[in-house]
């Protein structure tokens, strides 16, 4: 190739039968750090909002059991609880930003309040800027600048403490350790959001997809029975029902004790905070003293009548 001068250094007195080989490749060795897309935040479970949620649930205790406490409505309990969460914790306008608890889990409620104070200090200083005095009030600017530097140090220290704790918790587990290291480097696997066509509509919500799968598999037996034609072809015996394999029912074959408020509260307290749930586990624990007696009453009632609530049959 033109423009390339190559020399093959050889020691004196030593020959070789091999010719030099060159390989020209257009390689881009610079690794591009994947951009983390901003996520939409619909709820804010700050300390103040959670306190308001507890007060709201205390005022709605009568509605959590339904109109008739003797026959509690589990669906009414879920709706009342969700309405209280929406009223106290749902944002009026969803936030789409990279600086949230999802992308930056080291951001605490105190840091968020400090960020809001920094913004307010900036606004106060900016109001003093004008054409005659473009730099504004220097005293307000110095207060804003010092507060901004202090907040930056606090955020860096919180981030360092967060990842130090995660690495310490992964001690002895190389896989978990490398997951934390790759998370710090910004190296993550690409995830493709599942998409399904249901009734010619593109569905991306996981819960709807899971429920549609459940409906499909549950209806397989009934659809197969409907397609069997006994008048044509080889006669096919009807499929045996599962009841035919079961022994005769004995109403006194199982004995259970009613669950108590303390038992339900203990189970809630033992839940792991990192498990998947519609609501953060920490919020459920925070309201356990309110919902534990109601859940115990709900469970005992449905066990006595032998009915499983439809609201708990949803695929997750």
PDB file of C-alpha atoms in Angstrom:
ATOM      1  CA  UNK A   1       0.000   0.000   0.000  1.00  0.00           C
ATOM      2  CA  UNK A   2       1.214   3.506  -0.730  1.00  0.00           C
ATOM      3  CA  UNK A   3       2.321   5.617   2.162  1.00  0.00           C
ATOM      4  CA  UNK A   4       3.571   2.640   4.240  1.00  0.00           C
ATOM      5  CA  UNK A   5       7.265   2.036   4.758  1.00  0.00           C
ATOM      6  CA  UNK A   6       8.189  -1.201   6.526  1.00  0.00           C
ATOM      7  CA  UNK A   7      11.579  -2.468   7.547  1.00  0.00           C
ATOM      8  CA  UNK A   8      12.357  -6.015   8.658  1.00  0.00           C
ATOM      9  CA  UNK A   9      15.142  -5.871  11.252  1.00  0.00           C
ATOM     10  CA  UNK A  10      17.467  -8.886  11.000  1.00  0.00           C
ATOM     11  CA  UNK A  11      20.482  -9.723  13.053  1.00  0.00           C
ATOM     12  CA  UNK A  12      23.723  -9.891  11.064  1.00  0.00           C
ATOM     13  CA  UNK A  13      24.576 -13.339   9.833  1.00  0.00           C
ATOM     14  CA  UNK A  14      21.098 -14.729  10.370  1.00  0.00           C
ATOM     15  CA  UNK A  15      18.884 -15.341   7.385  1.00  0.00           C
ATOM     16  CA  UNK A  16      15.256 -16.319   7.115  1.00  0.00           C
ATOM     17  CA  UNK A  17      13.027 -17.845   4.492  1.00  0.00           C
ATOM     18  CA  UNK A  18       9.928 -16.051   5.797  1.00  0.00           C
ATOM     19  CA  UNK A  19       8.735 -12.782   4.382  1.00  0.00           C
ATOM     20  CA  UNK A  20       7.181 -10.138   6.604  1.00  0.00           C
ATOM     21  CA  UNK A  21       3.386 -10.217   6.714  1.00  0.00           C
ATOM     22  CA  UNK A  22       1.305  -7.106   7.234  1.00  0.00           C
ATOM     23  CA  UNK A  23      -2.359  -6.951   8.153  1.00  0.00           C
ATOM     24  CA  UNK A  24      -4.179  -3.652   7.750  1.00  0.00           C
ATOM     25  CA  UNK A  25      -7.475  -3.529   9.636  1.00  0.00           C
ATOM     26  CA  UNK A  26      -9.831  -0.708  10.334  1.00  0.00           C
ATOM     27  CA  UNK A  27     -10.523  -1.424  14.004  1.00  0.00           C
ATOM     28  CA  UNK A  28     -12.176   0.897  16.453  1.00  0.00           C
ATOM     29  CA  UNK A  29     -10.794  -0.181  19.805  1.00  0.00           C
ATOM     30  CA  UNK A  30     -12.424   2.634  21.718  1.00  0.00           C
ATOM     31  CA  UNK A  31     -15.228   1.149  23.798  1.00  0.00           C
ATOM     32  CA  UNK A  32     -18.382   3.171  23.664  1.00  0.00           C
ATOM     33  CA  UNK A  33     -20.041   3.359  27.037  1.00  0.00           C
ATOM     34  CA  UNK A  34     -23.718   2.437  26.655  1.00  0.00           C
ATOM     35  CA  UNK A  35     -26.098   5.225  27.460  1.00  0.00           C
ATOM     36  CA  UNK A  36     -28.546   4.513  30.243  1.00  0.00           C
ATOM     37  CA  UNK A  37     -31.976   5.593  29.047  1.00  0.00           C
ATOM     38  CA  UNK A  38     -33.947   7.754  31.450  1.00  0.00           C
ATOM     39  CA  UNK A  39     -36.706   5.927  33.277  1.00  0.00           C
ATOM     40  CA  UNK A  40     -40.106   7.317  34.103  1.00  0.00           C
ATOM     41  CA  UNK A  41     -40.921   7.651  37.787  1.00  0.00           C
ATOM     42  CA  UNK A  42     -44.656   7.637  38.586  1.00  0.00           C
ATOM     43  CA  UNK A  43     -44.492   7.401  42.392  1.00  0.00           C
ATOM     44  CA  UNK A  44     -42.364   9.057  45.052  1.00  0.00           C
ATOM     45  CA  UNK A  45     -42.091   7.017  48.239  1.00  0.00           C
ATOM     46  CA  UNK A  46     -40.321   9.674  50.259  1.00  0.00           C
ATOM     47  CA  UNK A  47     -40.488   9.718  54.044  1.00  0.00           C
ATOM     48  CA  UNK A  48     -43.064  12.502  54.013  1.00  0.00           C
ATOM     49  CA  UNK A  49     -45.308  10.717  51.474  1.00  0.00           C
ATOM     50  CA  UNK A  50     -45.129   7.434  53.405  1.00  0.00           C
ATOM     51  CA  UNK A  51     -46.183   9.226  56.599  1.00  0.00           C
ATOM     52  CA  UNK A  52     -49.139  10.676  54.702  1.00  0.00           C
ATOM     53  CA  UNK A  53     -49.962   7.167  53.433  1.00  0.00           C
ATOM     54  CA  UNK A  54     -50.054   5.820  57.006  1.00  0.00           C
ATOM     55  CA  UNK A  55     -52.396   8.639  58.063  1.00  0.00           C
ATOM     56  CA  UNK A  56     -54.638   8.028  55.055  1.00  0.00           C
ATOM     57  CA  UNK A  57     -54.880   4.282  55.775  1.00  0.00           C
ATOM     58  CA  UNK A  58     -55.714   5.011  59.420  1.00  0.00           C
ATOM     59  CA  UNK A  59     -58.609   7.182  58.284  1.00  0.00           C
ATOM     60  CA  UNK A  60     -59.767   4.498  55.790  1.00  0.00           C
ATOM     61  CA  UNK A  61     -59.765   1.522  58.183  1.00  0.00           C
ATOM     62  CA  UNK A  62     -63.507   1.127  57.848  1.00  0.00           C
ATOM     63  CA  UNK A  63     -63.315   0.901  54.052  1.00  0.00           C
ATOM     64  CA  UNK A  64     -60.496  -1.650  54.095  1.00  0.00           C
ATOM     65  CA  UNK A  65     -62.871  -4.342  55.389  1.00  0.00           C
ATOM     66  CA  UNK A  66     -65.739  -3.334  53.142  1.00  0.00           C
ATOM     67  CA  UNK A  67     -69.324  -2.386  53.899  1.00  0.00           C
ATOM     68  CA  UNK A  68     -69.978  -5.601  55.870  1.00  0.00           C
ATOM     69  CA  UNK A  69     -67.091  -6.710  58.139  1.00  0.00           C
ATOM     70  CA  UNK A  70     -68.660 -10.153  58.548  1.00  0.00           C
ATOM     71  CA  UNK A  71     -68.217 -10.805  54.815  1.00  0.00           C
ATOM     72  CA  UNK A  72     -65.061  -8.809  53.944  1.00  0.00           C
ATOM     73  CA  UNK A  73     -64.386  -7.980  50.309  1.00  0.00           C
ATOM     74  CA  UNK A  74     -60.787  -8.643  49.318  1.00  0.00           C
ATOM     75  CA  UNK A  75     -61.150  -6.665  46.097  1.00  0.00           C
ATOM     76  CA  UNK A  76     -62.378  -3.677  48.075  1.00  0.00           C
ATOM     77  CA  UNK A  77     -59.346  -3.935  50.352  1.00  0.00           C
ATOM     78  CA  UNK A  78     -56.945  -3.853  47.393  1.00  0.00           C
ATOM     79  CA  UNK A  79     -58.775  -0.955  45.734  1.00  0.00           C
ATOM     80  CA  UNK A  80     -58.839   1.097  48.934  1.00  0.00           C
ATOM     81  CA  UNK A  81     -55.152   0.478  49.570  1.00  0.00           C
ATOM     82  CA  UNK A  82     -54.237   1.389  45.979  1.00  0.00           C
ATOM     83  CA  UNK A  83     -56.350   4.554  46.122  1.00  0.00           C
ATOM     84  CA  UNK A  84     -54.538   5.615  49.297  1.00  0.00           C
ATOM     85  CA  UNK A  85     -51.165   5.025  47.609  1.00  0.00           C
ATOM     86  CA  UNK A  86     -52.231   7.005  44.533  1.00  0.00           C
ATOM     87  CA  UNK A  87     -53.530   9.851  46.659  1.00  0.00           C
ATOM     88  CA  UNK A  88     -50.407  10.266  48.776  1.00  0.00           C
ATOM     89  CA  UNK A  89     -47.470   8.952  46.707  1.00  0.00           C
ATOM     90  CA  UNK A  90     -48.400   9.313  43.027  1.00  0.00           C
ATOM     91  CA  UNK A  91     -46.706  12.207  41.237  1.00  0.00           C
ATOM     92  CA  UNK A  92     -48.931  14.771  39.590  1.00  0.00           C
ATOM     93  CA  UNK A  93     -46.501  14.799  36.672  1.00  0.00           C
ATOM     94  CA  UNK A  94     -44.283  11.752  36.036  1.00  0.00           C
ATOM     95  CA  UNK A  95     -40.561  12.439  36.196  1.00  0.00           C
ATOM     96  CA  UNK A  96     -38.305  11.338  33.358  1.00  0.00           C
ATOM     97  CA  UNK A  97     -34.759  11.793  34.538  1.00  0.00           C
ATOM     98  CA  UNK A  98     -31.587   9.818  35.078  1.00  0.00           C
ATOM     99  CA  UNK A  99     -31.243  11.190  38.604  1.00  0.00           C
ATOM    100  CA  UNK A 100     -33.747   8.972  40.373  1.00  0.00           C
ATOM    101  CA  UNK A 101     -33.651   6.126  42.864  1.00  0.00           C
ATOM    102  CA  UNK A 102     -33.890   3.545  40.053  1.00  0.00           C
ATOM    103  CA  UNK A 103     -30.709   4.621  38.248  1.00  0.00           C
ATOM    104  CA  UNK A 104     -28.952   6.072  41.308  1.00  0.00           C
ATOM    105  CA  UNK A 105     -29.924   3.957  44.318  1.00  0.00           C
ATOM    106  CA  UNK A 106     -27.538   5.888  46.574  1.00  0.00           C
ATOM    107  CA  UNK A 107     -29.758   8.976  46.287  1.00  0.00           C
ATOM    108  CA  UNK A 108     -31.570   9.200  49.630  1.00  0.00           C
ATOM    109  CA  UNK A 109     -34.483  11.363  50.727  1.00  0.00           C
ATOM    110  CA  UNK A 110     -32.064  13.725  52.462  1.00  0.00           C
ATOM    111  CA  UNK A 111     -29.997  14.150  49.285  1.00  0.00           C
ATOM    112  CA  UNK A 112     -33.169  14.837  47.279  1.00  0.00           C
ATOM    113  CA  UNK A 113     -34.156  17.551  49.757  1.00  0.00           C
ATOM    114  CA  UNK A 114     -30.654  19.012  49.507  1.00  0.00           C
ATOM    115  CA  UNK A 115     -30.906  19.049  45.698  1.00  0.00           C
ATOM    116  CA  UNK A 116     -34.171  20.975  45.956  1.00  0.00           C
ATOM    117  CA  UNK A 117     -32.514  23.465  48.326  1.00  0.00           C
ATOM    118  CA  UNK A 118     -29.657  23.896  45.863  1.00  0.00           C
ATOM    119  CA  UNK A 119     -32.177  24.639  43.090  1.00  0.00           C
ATOM    120  CA  UNK A 120     -33.924  27.187  45.317  1.00  0.00           C
ATOM    121  CA  UNK A 121     -30.615  28.928  46.089  1.00  0.00           C
ATOM    122  CA  UNK A 122     -29.891  29.078  42.361  1.00  0.00           C
ATOM    123  CA  UNK A 123     -33.309  30.619  41.676  1.00  0.00           C
ATOM    124  CA  UNK A 124     -32.820  33.211  44.431  1.00  0.00           C
ATOM    125  CA  UNK A 125     -29.459  34.234  42.975  1.00  0.00           C
ATOM    126  CA  UNK A 126     -30.712  34.243  39.380  1.00  0.00           C
ATOM    127  CA  UNK A 127     -33.491  36.684  40.263  1.00  0.00           C
ATOM    128  CA  UNK A 128     -30.871  39.300  41.150  1.00  0.00           C
ATOM    129  CA  UNK A 129     -29.206  39.095  37.719  1.00  0.00           C
ATOM    130  CA  UNK A 130     -30.056  41.825  35.207  1.00  0.00           C
ATOM    131  CA  UNK A 131     -28.474  43.695  32.322  1.00  0.00           C
ATOM    132  CA  UNK A 132     -26.879  46.269  34.605  1.00  0.00           C
ATOM    133  CA  UNK A 133     -25.644  43.629  37.009  1.00  0.00           C
ATOM    134  CA  UNK A 134     -25.244  40.345  35.058  1.00  0.00           C
ATOM    135  CA  UNK A 135     -23.416  38.636  37.937  1.00  0.00           C
ATOM    136  CA  UNK A 136     -26.212  39.389  40.370  1.00  0.00           C
ATOM    137  CA  UNK A 137     -25.840  39.417  44.116  1.00  0.00           C
ATOM    138  CA  UNK A 138     -22.389  37.997  44.850  1.00  0.00           C
ATOM    139  CA  UNK A 139     -23.359  37.018  48.398  1.00  0.00           C
ATOM    140  CA  UNK A 140     -26.203  34.834  47.147  1.00  0.00           C
ATOM    141  CA  UNK A 141     -23.960  33.394  44.436  1.00  0.00           C
ATOM    142  CA  UNK A 142     -21.234  32.479  46.913  1.00  0.00           C
ATOM    143  CA  UNK A 143     -23.802  30.738  49.149  1.00  0.00           C
ATOM    144  CA  UNK A 144     -25.135  28.812  46.163  1.00  0.00           C
ATOM    145  CA  UNK A 145     -21.629  27.894  44.959  1.00  0.00           C
ATOM    146  CA  UNK A 146     -20.476  26.664  48.377  1.00  0.00           C
ATOM    147  CA  UNK A 147     -23.679  24.658  48.852  1.00  0.00           C
ATOM    148  CA  UNK A 148     -23.266  23.094  45.398  1.00  0.00           C
ATOM    149  CA  UNK A 149     -19.682  22.014  46.126  1.00  0.00           C
ATOM    150  CA  UNK A 150     -20.678  20.549  49.481  1.00  0.00           C
ATOM    151  CA  UNK A 151     -23.594  18.654  47.909  1.00  0.00           C
ATOM    152  CA  UNK A 152     -21.317  17.234  45.197  1.00  0.00           C
ATOM    153  CA  UNK A 153     -18.962  15.860  47.858  1.00  0.00           C
ATOM    154  CA  UNK A 154     -21.884  14.317  49.764  1.00  0.00           C
ATOM    155  CA  UNK A 155     -23.219  12.615  46.612  1.00  0.00           C
ATOM    156  CA  UNK A 156     -19.763  11.246  45.704  1.00  0.00           C
ATOM    157  CA  UNK A 157     -19.312   9.906  49.227  1.00  0.00           C
ATOM    158  CA  UNK A 158     -22.795   8.311  49.197  1.00  0.00           C
ATOM    159  CA  UNK A 159     -22.061   6.647  45.857  1.00  0.00           C
ATOM    160  CA  UNK A 160     -18.705   5.350  47.092  1.00  0.00           C
ATOM    161  CA  UNK A 161     -20.267   3.987  50.287  1.00  0.00           C
ATOM    162  CA  UNK A 162     -23.069   2.304  48.330  1.00  0.00           C
ATOM    163  CA  UNK A 163     -20.763   0.382  45.982  1.00  0.00           C
ATOM    164  CA  UNK A 164     -18.287  -0.408  48.784  1.00  0.00           C
ATOM    165  CA  UNK A 165     -21.116  -2.027  50.727  1.00  0.00           C
ATOM    166  CA  UNK A 166     -22.272  -3.997  47.678  1.00  0.00           C
ATOM    167  CA  UNK A 167     -18.781  -5.327  47.011  1.00  0.00           C
ATOM    168  CA  UNK A 168     -18.383  -6.247  50.691  1.00  0.00           C
ATOM    169  CA  UNK A 169     -21.703  -8.123  50.623  1.00  0.00           C
ATOM    170  CA  UNK A 170     -20.551 -10.035  47.520  1.00  0.00           C
ATOM    171  CA  UNK A 171     -17.376 -11.215  49.249  1.00  0.00           C
ATOM    172  CA  UNK A 172     -16.575 -14.779  48.153  1.00  0.00           C
ATOM    173  CA  UNK A 173     -18.962 -14.654  45.179  1.00  0.00           C
ATOM    174  CA  UNK A 174     -16.999 -13.748  42.045  1.00  0.00           C
ATOM    175  CA  UNK A 175     -20.132 -13.563  39.889  1.00  0.00           C
ATOM    176  CA  UNK A 176     -21.823 -10.992  42.140  1.00  0.00           C
ATOM    177  CA  UNK A 177     -18.567  -9.067  42.442  1.00  0.00           C
ATOM    178  CA  UNK A 178     -18.188  -8.760  38.674  1.00  0.00           C
ATOM    179  CA  UNK A 179     -21.831  -7.714  38.381  1.00  0.00           C
ATOM    180  CA  UNK A 180     -21.105  -4.785  40.700  1.00  0.00           C
ATOM    181  CA  UNK A 181     -17.897  -3.934  38.817  1.00  0.00           C
ATOM    182  CA  UNK A 182     -19.689  -3.980  35.457  1.00  0.00           C
ATOM    183  CA  UNK A 183     -22.453  -1.847  36.933  1.00  0.00           C
ATOM    184  CA  UNK A 184     -19.874   0.733  37.993  1.00  0.00           C
ATOM    185  CA  UNK A 185     -18.268   0.624  34.532  1.00  0.00           C
ATOM    186  CA  UNK A 186     -21.661   1.076  32.878  1.00  0.00           C
ATOM    187  CA  UNK A 187     -21.329  -2.236  31.093  1.00  0.00           C
ATOM    188  CA  UNK A 188     -24.663  -3.989  31.116  1.00  0.00           C
ATOM    189  CA  UNK A 189     -26.493  -6.514  28.984  1.00  0.00           C
ATOM    190  CA  UNK A 190     -29.000  -5.257  26.467  1.00  0.00           C
ATOM    191  CA  UNK A 191     -32.523  -6.117  27.469  1.00  0.00           C
ATOM    192  CA  UNK A 192     -35.315  -6.335  24.928  1.00  0.00           C
ATOM    193  CA  UNK A 193     -38.768  -5.588  26.220  1.00  0.00           C
ATOM    194  CA  UNK A 194     -41.138  -8.445  25.318  1.00  0.00           C
ATOM    195  CA  UNK A 195     -43.829  -7.618  22.812  1.00  0.00           C
ATOM    196  CA  UNK A 196     -46.858  -9.716  21.906  1.00  0.00           C
ATOM    197  CA  UNK A 197     -49.737  -9.286  19.518  1.00  0.00           C
ATOM    198  CA  UNK A 198     -53.062  -9.901  21.264  1.00  0.00           C
ATOM    199  CA  UNK A 199     -56.176  -9.277  19.169  1.00  0.00           C
ATOM    200  CA  UNK A 200     -54.014  -7.372  16.656  1.00  0.00           C
ATOM    201  CA  UNK A 201     -52.767  -5.054  19.417  1.00  0.00           C
ATOM    202  CA  UNK A 202     -49.136  -4.787  20.427  1.00  0.00           C
ATOM    203  CA  UNK A 203     -48.907  -5.446  24.173  1.00  0.00           C
ATOM    204  CA  UNK A 204     -45.754  -4.709  26.186  1.00  0.00           C
ATOM    205  CA  UNK A 205     -47.109  -4.796  29.755  1.00  0.00           C
ATOM    206  CA  UNK A 206     -45.790  -7.885  31.497  1.00  0.00           C
ATOM    207  CA  UNK A 207     -48.830  -8.484  33.669  1.00  0.00           C
ATOM    208  CA  UNK A 208     -51.227  -8.535  30.710  1.00  0.00           C
ATOM    209  CA  UNK A 209     -48.897 -10.928  28.861  1.00  0.00           C
ATOM    210  CA  UNK A 210     -48.704 -13.249  31.877  1.00  0.00           C
ATOM    211  CA  UNK A 211     -52.495 -13.275  32.276  1.00  0.00           C
ATOM    212  CA  UNK A 212     -52.987 -14.055  28.593  1.00  0.00           C
ATOM    213  CA  UNK A 213     -50.589 -17.000  28.899  1.00  0.00           C
ATOM    214  CA  UNK A 214     -52.577 -18.261  31.884  1.00  0.00           C
ATOM    215  CA  UNK A 215     -55.851 -17.994  29.966  1.00  0.00           C
ATOM    216  CA  UNK A 216     -54.346 -19.864  27.016  1.00  0.00           C
ATOM    217  CA  UNK A 217     -53.069 -22.833  29.006  1.00  0.00           C
ATOM    218  CA  UNK A 218     -56.194 -23.051  31.178  1.00  0.00           C
ATOM    219  CA  UNK A 219     -58.462 -23.176  28.098  1.00  0.00           C
ATOM    220  CA  UNK A 220     -56.480 -25.897  26.277  1.00  0.00           C
ATOM    221  CA  UNK A 221     -58.488 -28.825  27.709  1.00  0.00           C
ATOM    222  CA  UNK A 222     -61.890 -27.259  27.049  1.00  0.00           C
ATOM    223  CA  UNK A 223     -60.922 -26.356  23.482  1.00  0.00           C
ATOM    224  CA  UNK A 224     -59.685 -29.906  22.793  1.00  0.00           C
ATOM    225  CA  UNK A 225     -62.933 -31.365  24.123  1.00  0.00           C
ATOM    226  CA  UNK A 226     -64.927 -29.015  21.904  1.00  0.00           C
ATOM    227  CA  UNK A 227     -63.077 -30.180  18.775  1.00  0.00           C
ATOM    228  CA  UNK A 228     -63.798 -33.876  19.379  1.00  0.00           C
ATOM    229  CA  UNK A 229     -66.511 -35.135  17.024  1.00  0.00           C
ATOM    230  CA  UNK A 230     -68.000 -38.446  18.104  1.00  0.00           C
ATOM    231  CA  UNK A 231     -70.243 -38.846  15.022  1.00  0.00           C
ATOM    232  CA  UNK A 232     -67.423 -38.924  12.485  1.00  0.00           C
ATOM    233  CA  UNK A 233     -64.387 -41.161  12.359  1.00  0.00           C
ATOM    234  CA  UNK A 234     -63.195 -43.357  15.194  1.00  0.00           C
ATOM    235  CA  UNK A 235     -65.248 -42.834  18.361  1.00  0.00           C
ATOM    236  CA  UNK A 236     -63.203 -41.250  21.077  1.00  0.00           C
ATOM    237  CA  UNK A 237     -64.006 -41.752  24.710  1.00  0.00           C
ATOM    238  CA  UNK A 238     -64.517 -38.546  26.651  1.00  0.00           C
ATOM    239  CA  UNK A 239     -61.539 -37.358  28.636  1.00  0.00           C
ATOM    240  CA  UNK A 240     -61.511 -38.402  32.245  1.00  0.00           C
ATOM    241  CA  UNK A 241     -61.957 -35.571  34.690  1.00  0.00           C
ATOM    242  CA  UNK A 242     -59.558 -35.088  37.533  1.00  0.00           C
ATOM    243  CA  UNK A 243     -62.428 -35.609  40.007  1.00  0.00           C
ATOM    244  CA  UNK A 244     -62.639 -39.264  38.945  1.00  0.00           C
ATOM    245  CA  UNK A 245     -59.150 -39.909  40.301  1.00  0.00           C
ATOM    246  CA  UNK A 246     -59.836 -38.319  43.667  1.00  0.00           C
ATOM    247  CA  UNK A 247     -61.236 -40.247  46.637  1.00  0.00           C
ATOM    248  CA  UNK A 248     -64.526 -39.375  48.212  1.00  0.00           C
ATOM    249  CA  UNK A 249     -64.493 -36.006  49.891  1.00  0.00           C
ATOM    250  CA  UNK A 250     -64.348 -35.870  53.648  1.00  0.00           C
ATOM    251  CA  UNK A 251     -65.159 -32.500  55.169  1.00  0.00           C
ATOM    252  CA  UNK A 252     -63.245 -33.374  58.338  1.00  0.00           C
ATOM    253  CA  UNK A 253     -59.999 -34.431  56.638  1.00  0.00           C
ATOM    254  CA  UNK A 254     -58.130 -31.165  57.212  1.00  0.00           C
ATOM    255  CA  UNK A 255     -57.839 -29.059  60.322  1.00  0.00           C
ATOM    256  CA  UNK A 256     -56.439 -25.534  60.392  1.00  0.00           C
ATOM    257  CA  UNK A 257     -56.218 -22.844  63.042  1.00  0.00           C
ATOM    258  CA  UNK A 258     -57.143 -19.261  62.321  1.00  0.00           C
ATOM    259  CA  UNK A 259     -54.155 -17.017  61.622  1.00  0.00           C
ATOM    260  CA  UNK A 260     -53.552 -14.117  63.958  1.00  0.00           C
ATOM    261  CA  UNK A 261     -52.493 -10.517  63.500  1.00  0.00           C
ATOM    262  CA  UNK A 262     -49.076 -11.289  65.011  1.00  0.00           C
ATOM    263  CA  UNK A 263     -48.500 -14.145  62.549  1.00  0.00           C
ATOM    264  CA  UNK A 264     -49.285 -11.971  59.522  1.00  0.00           C
ATOM    265  CA  UNK A 265     -47.141  -9.131  60.872  1.00  0.00           C
ATOM    266  CA  UNK A 266     -44.211 -11.501  61.428  1.00  0.00           C
ATOM    267  CA  UNK A 267     -44.449 -12.828  57.851  1.00  0.00           C
ATOM    268  CA  UNK A 268     -44.481  -9.271  56.461  1.00  0.00           C
ATOM    269  CA  UNK A 269     -41.438  -8.289  58.548  1.00  0.00           C
ATOM    270  CA  UNK A 270     -39.502 -11.320  57.244  1.00  0.00           C
ATOM    271  CA  UNK A 271     -40.049 -10.386  53.577  1.00  0.00           C
ATOM    272  CA  UNK A 272     -36.877  -9.465  51.713  1.00  0.00           C
ATOM    273  CA  UNK A 273     -36.767  -5.862  50.530  1.00  0.00           C
ATOM    274  CA  UNK A 274     -35.257  -6.741  47.143  1.00  0.00           C
ATOM    275  CA  UNK A 275     -38.087  -9.071  46.081  1.00  0.00           C
ATOM    276  CA  UNK A 276     -40.357  -8.054  43.202  1.00  0.00           C
ATOM    277  CA  UNK A 277     -43.696  -6.558  44.159  1.00  0.00           C
ATOM    278  CA  UNK A 278     -46.241  -4.065  42.861  1.00  0.00           C
ATOM    279  CA  UNK A 279     -45.249  -1.835  45.779  1.00  0.00           C
ATOM    280  CA  UNK A 280     -41.872  -1.593  47.503  1.00  0.00           C
ATOM    281  CA  UNK A 281     -41.633  -4.125  50.321  1.00  0.00           C
ATOM    282  CA  UNK A 282     -40.483  -1.362  52.651  1.00  0.00           C
ATOM    283  CA  UNK A 283     -43.831   0.425  52.168  1.00  0.00           C
ATOM    284  CA  UNK A 284     -45.769  -2.745  53.005  1.00  0.00           C
ATOM    285  CA  UNK A 285     -43.656  -3.190  56.143  1.00  0.00           C
ATOM    286  CA  UNK A 286     -44.258   0.440  57.102  1.00  0.00           C
ATOM    287  CA  UNK A 287     -48.035  -0.097  56.962  1.00  0.00           C
ATOM    288  CA  UNK A 288     -48.047  -3.627  58.398  1.00  0.00           C
ATOM    289  CA  UNK A 289     -49.488  -2.518  61.755  1.00  0.00           C
ATOM    290  CA  UNK A 290     -52.580  -1.300  59.880  1.00  0.00           C
ATOM    291  CA  UNK A 291     -53.107  -4.058  57.333  1.00  0.00           C
ATOM    292  CA  UNK A 292     -52.062  -7.076  59.456  1.00  0.00           C
ATOM    293  CA  UNK A 293     -55.344  -7.394  61.429  1.00  0.00           C
ATOM    294  CA  UNK A 294     -57.354  -6.769  58.256  1.00  0.00           C
ATOM    295  CA  UNK A 295     -55.418  -9.375  56.263  1.00  0.00           C
ATOM    296  CA  UNK A 296     -55.768 -11.907  59.095  1.00  0.00           C
ATOM    297  CA  UNK A 297     -59.539 -11.387  59.086  1.00  0.00           C
ATOM    298  CA  UNK A 298     -59.624 -11.675  55.278  1.00  0.00           C
ATOM    299  CA  UNK A 299     -57.592 -14.906  55.225  1.00  0.00           C
ATOM    300  CA  UNK A 300     -59.636 -16.551  57.978  1.00  0.00           C
ATOM    301  CA  UNK A 301     -62.907 -15.661  56.264  1.00  0.00           C
ATOM    302  CA  UNK A 302     -61.901 -17.027  52.859  1.00  0.00           C
ATOM    303  CA  UNK A 303     -60.448 -20.195  54.373  1.00  0.00           C
ATOM    304  CA  UNK A 304     -63.711 -20.833  56.221  1.00  0.00           C
ATOM    305  CA  UNK A 305     -65.859 -20.440  53.104  1.00  0.00           C
ATOM    306  CA  UNK A 306     -63.328 -22.329  50.958  1.00  0.00           C
ATOM    307  CA  UNK A 307     -62.919 -19.585  48.373  1.00  0.00           C
ATOM    308  CA  UNK A 308     -59.679 -18.196  46.937  1.00  0.00           C
ATOM    309  CA  UNK A 309     -59.890 -14.460  46.051  1.00  0.00           C
ATOM    310  CA  UNK A 310     -59.834 -13.804  42.323  1.00  0.00           C
ATOM    311  CA  UNK A 311     -57.518 -10.857  42.873  1.00  0.00           C
ATOM    312  CA  UNK A 312     -54.756 -13.267  43.940  1.00  0.00           C
ATOM    313  CA  UNK A 313     -55.097 -15.433  40.829  1.00  0.00           C
ATOM    314  CA  UNK A 314     -53.383 -12.928  38.565  1.00  0.00           C
ATOM    315  CA  UNK A 315     -50.114 -13.967  36.950  1.00  0.00           C
ATOM    316  CA  UNK A 316     -47.113 -11.921  38.042  1.00  0.00           C
TER     317      UNK A 316
END
